[in-house]
Structures are given as C-alpha cells and as structure tokens.
Coordinates of C-alpha atoms in Angstrom, one line a residue:
M29 CA 0.0 0.0 0.0
A30 CA 1.6 3.3 -1.1
C31 CA 2.0 6.0 1.5
K32 CA 0.6 9.5 0.9
A33 CA 3.2 12.2 0.4
F34 CA 4.0 14.1 3.6
T35 CA 3.2 17.7 2.7
P36 CA 3.5 20.7 4.9
R37 CA 0.3 22.5 6.0
V38 CA 0.7 26.3 5.9
V39 CA -2.0 28.3 7.5
A40 CA -2.5 31.9 8.5
K41 CA -3.0 32.3 12.2
A42 CA -5.7 34.5 13.6
P43 CA -4.4 37.5 15.7
R44 CA -4.1 36.7 19.4
V45 CA -6.5 38.4 21.7
A46 CA -5.1 39.6 25.0
R47 CA -6.3 37.7 28.0
A48 CA -8.7 39.7 30.1
G49 CA -7.4 37.9 33.3
R50 CA -4.1 39.7 33.3
T51 CA -5.3 42.9 34.6
G52 CA -4.8 45.2 37.6
L53 CA -2.9 48.4 38.4
R54 CA 0.5 46.7 38.6
V55 CA 0.2 45.2 35.1
Y56 CA -1.1 48.4 33.7
A57 CA 1.8 50.4 35.2
A58 CA 4.3 47.8 34.0
N59 CA 3.0 47.9 30.4
A60 CA 3.0 51.7 30.4
A61 CA 6.6 51.8 31.6
A62 CA 7.9 49.1 29.4
T63 CA 8.1 51.0 26.1
P64 CA 10.1 54.0 27.1
Y65 CA 12.5 52.0 29.2
G66 CA 12.9 49.2 26.7
N67 CA 13.6 51.7 23.9
A68 CA 16.0 53.7 26.1
L69 CA 18.1 50.5 26.7
V70 CA 18.2 49.9 22.9
E71 CA 19.4 53.5 22.3
V72 CA 22.1 53.3 24.9
A73 CA 23.3 49.9 23.6
Q74 CA 23.5 51.4 20.0
K75 CA 25.4 54.5 21.1
T76 CA 27.9 52.4 23.1
N77 CA 28.3 49.8 20.3
S78 CA 27.1 47.1 22.7
L79 CA 23.8 46.2 21.1
E80 CA 24.7 42.5 20.6
A81 CA 26.2 42.1 24.1
V82 CA 23.1 43.8 25.7
H83 CA 20.8 41.7 23.6
A84 CA 22.5 38.5 24.8
D85 CA 22.0 39.8 28.4
V86 CA 18.3 40.5 27.8
D87 CA 17.8 37.1 26.2
A88 CA 19.4 35.4 29.3
L89 CA 17.5 37.6 31.7
A90 CA 14.1 36.8 30.0
A91 CA 14.9 33.1 30.2
I92 CA 15.9 33.4 33.9
L93 CA 12.7 35.2 34.8
K94 CA 10.6 32.7 32.9
D95 CA 12.1 29.8 34.8
N96 CA 12.5 31.4 38.3
E97 CA 9.2 32.5 39.7
S98 CA 10.7 33.3 43.1
L99 CA 13.2 35.7 41.6
K100 CA 10.4 37.5 39.7
E101 CA 8.3 37.8 42.9
L102 CA 11.2 39.2 44.8
L103 CA 11.9 41.9 42.3
Q104 CA 8.2 42.8 42.0
N105 CA 7.6 42.9 45.8
P106 CA 7.4 46.6 46.9
V107 CA 8.0 45.6 50.5
I108 CA 11.6 44.2 49.9
A109 CA 14.2 46.9 50.3
E110 CA 16.0 48.3 47.3
A111 CA 19.4 47.3 48.8
K112 CA 18.3 43.7 48.9
K113 CA 17.1 43.8 45.3
K114 CA 20.4 45.4 44.1
E115 CA 22.3 42.7 46.0
V116 CA 20.3 40.0 44.1
V117 CA 20.9 41.9 40.8
K118 CA 24.7 42.1 41.5
R119 CA 24.9 38.4 42.1
L120 CA 22.8 37.6 39.1
A121 CA 24.9 39.9 36.8
T122 CA 28.1 38.3 38.0
E123 CA 26.9 34.7 37.5
A124 CA 25.5 35.5 34.1
S125 CA 28.4 37.8 33.1
F126 CA 26.2 40.7 32.2
S127 CA 27.7 43.8 30.6
Q128 CA 28.1 46.9 32.8
Y129 CA 25.4 48.7 30.8
T130 CA 22.9 45.9 31.5
T131 CA 23.8 45.9 35.2
N132 CA 23.5 49.7 35.5
F133 CA 20.2 49.6 33.7
L134 CA 18.8 47.0 36.2
N135 CA 19.9 49.2 39.1
L136 CA 18.3 52.2 37.5
L137 CA 15.0 50.3 37.3
I138 CA 15.2 49.5 41.0
D139 CA 16.0 53.2 41.8
Q140 CA 13.0 54.3 39.8
N141 CA 10.6 51.6 41.1
R142 CA 10.3 50.1 37.6
I143 CA 11.9 46.7 38.2
D144 CA 8.4 45.2 38.3
A145 CA 8.1 45.9 34.6
L146 CA 11.3 44.0 33.8
E147 CA 9.6 41.2 31.8
E148 CA 7.7 43.7 29.6
I149 CA 10.8 45.8 29.1
C150 CA 12.7 42.7 27.9
E151 CA 9.9 42.1 25.4
V152 CA 10.0 45.7 24.1
F153 CA 13.8 45.5 23.8
E154 CA 13.5 42.2 21.9
N155 CA 11.0 43.7 19.4
S156 CA 13.1 46.8 18.8
Y157 CA 16.2 44.7 18.4
C158 CA 14.6 42.5 15.8
Q159 CA 13.4 45.5 13.8
L160 CA 16.8 47.1 13.9
T161 CA 18.6 44.0 12.8
D162 CA 16.0 42.7 10.4
T163 CA 15.5 39.6 12.5
Q164 CA 12.5 37.3 12.1
V165 CA 11.5 35.5 15.3
A166 CA 10.0 32.0 14.8
V167 CA 8.7 29.5 17.3
L168 CA 9.8 26.0 16.5
R169 CA 7.7 23.4 18.2
S170 CA 8.9 19.8 17.8
A171 CA 8.0 16.4 19.3
V172 CA 11.5 15.9 20.5
K173 CA 14.5 18.3 21.0
L174 CA 16.1 19.0 17.6
E175 CA 19.8 19.0 17.0
Q176 CA 21.6 22.2 16.3
E177 CA 22.3 21.2 12.7
Q178 CA 18.5 20.5 12.2
Q179 CA 17.7 24.0 13.7
F180 CA 20.3 25.6 11.4
L181 CA 18.7 24.0 8.3
I182 CA 15.2 25.1 9.4
A183 CA 16.5 28.7 10.1
K184 CA 18.2 28.8 6.7
K185 CA 15.0 27.7 4.9
L186 CA 13.0 30.3 6.9
Q187 CA 15.5 32.9 5.8
E188 CA 14.7 32.1 2.2
L189 CA 11.0 32.1 2.8
T190 CA 10.8 35.4 4.7
G191 CA 13.7 37.3 3.1
S192 CA 14.8 38.4 6.5
K193 CA 18.5 39.0 7.2
N194 CA 18.5 37.0 10.4
I195 CA 16.3 34.3 11.9
K196 CA 15.9 33.7 15.6
L197 CA 14.4 30.3 16.5
K198 CA 12.6 29.7 19.9
P199 CA 12.6 25.9 20.3
V200 CA 9.7 24.4 22.2
V201 CA 9.3 20.6 22.8
D202 CA 5.7 19.5 22.4
P203 CA 5.2 15.7 22.7
E204 CA 1.6 16.0 21.5
L205 CA 3.0 16.5 17.9
V206 CA 4.0 12.8 17.9
A207 CA 6.8 13.5 15.4
G208 CA 7.9 16.3 13.1
F209 CA 7.7 20.0 13.8
V210 CA 5.6 23.2 13.5
V211 CA 7.1 26.6 12.7
E212 CA 5.2 29.7 13.6
Y213 CA 6.3 33.2 12.5
G214 CA 4.3 36.4 12.1
S215 CA 0.8 35.3 11.2
T216 CA 2.0 32.1 9.4
Q217 CA 2.2 28.5 10.6
I218 CA 4.0 25.7 8.7
D219 CA 2.9 22.4 10.0
L220 CA 5.1 19.4 9.3
S221 CA 4.0 17.4 12.3
V222 CA 2.4 14.0 12.3
K223 CA -0.4 15.4 14.5
G224 CA -1.1 18.1 11.8
Q225 CA -1.2 15.5 9.1
L226 CA -3.6 13.3 11.0
E227 CA -5.9 16.3 11.7
K228 CA -5.8 17.1 8.0
I229 CA -6.7 13.5 7.0
S230 CA -9.5 13.5 9.6
A231 CA -10.9 16.7 8.3
E232 CA -10.8 15.3 4.7
L233 CA -12.6 12.1 5.8
L234 CA -15.2 14.1 7.6
T235 CA -15.8 16.3 4.6
T236 CA -16.1 13.2 2.4
A237 CA -18.6 11.5 4.8
Q238 CA -20.8 14.6 5.0
A239 CA -20.9 14.9 1.2
M240 CA -22.1 11.2 0.8

C-alpha cells in the first residue's frame, strides 16, 4: 500500500486576543513603563556599540525570569528593600556575566521603582532589536528536541521564505505533535508534524462523509 506524500500545512494564524485575566494596576503600570525603558536601553546599547552584548544579556534575563518565579516575585515585591534587590541583581549579573550597561540599567529600574516591569521591558527590547537587525523570530515546536544542525537548516529555509537578514528560533518541545515539527512566525504557521497531518486527514474524511 503506497504512502501518501507528507506535505506541509501552511495556514495563517488569527491574531491573538489579549487575556482579560491579566489585569490590575501593577500590570497596567508595567505595560505603560515598558516601552520608554525598553527603547531607552536599545538607544544606549546602540550609542555604546554594545547592542549584541546587551541583547545577549536581555535574552538570558528573560529566560531566567521565565524559569524562576521566586526571583520574579522578589523583584516585584514593593516591601523588599532596594538594597536587597540590588544585591540580588549584582549576584545575578556576576553569575551571568552581564555587561556593565545591563547591570547599570537594572539598578536604575530599582531606583525608579520600575523593576516590576522587567519582563515587559525585555519584550520591548527584543521587538526593537529584531526591527533594527531585520530579524524574524520564529517559534519552532517539535515532538523531541532538535539537534543544532537541524535547527540551522530550518532557520536557513525560513530565511529564504521570509527574506529576513536574520532568523531567531525559539525551540519548544511539544510531545503531542507525535513526530515532526511546527514553525510559527508572524501570522503564518508551517505544520510538518504527524499530528497536523492526522488532523488534515481526519478533516478530509469528515468532509467526504458529509458529502455522501
């Protein structure tokens, strides 16, 4: 029995709607503060020819905050003294080998009571950096962790498809895909997963059954 060709499924994703649950004065203030501070860090990094170094710091910082809820809560807690927060930032900067510009910026956020907006500021910085460097960010979901060479080949293909100068992959392991991978960038999704193919076949069978 001949196997059907394994073809990618490319679909346009509907724009995401912000969750109503993430509300409150702190979130509103953090979002309002994020843009000016994030853009200010980009400007300083450009002027000091340290954009790539600061970007690496911000990338690492975003990953640390994502995986360390206790650190995030400590920095956001208004009851904890500024001196204690600066001590934590100093230790973090030393362990992660942050540039002096990044460390100074974090201390500035503490001085101005804006450290609670750090996650949002990292996101603003990332968006500005990608615009400046013509970088397309893509989420790469796969059933198992892909090797660096595989990621490189996928990034190279995306570069051809998007025409972007640079591609930044954000790998995510998703066992529900069974095998293969899904790439999401902008409003586009390229589905090369077994799960996607099975869903496509199921939809075709359902359509056929309804037409009978």
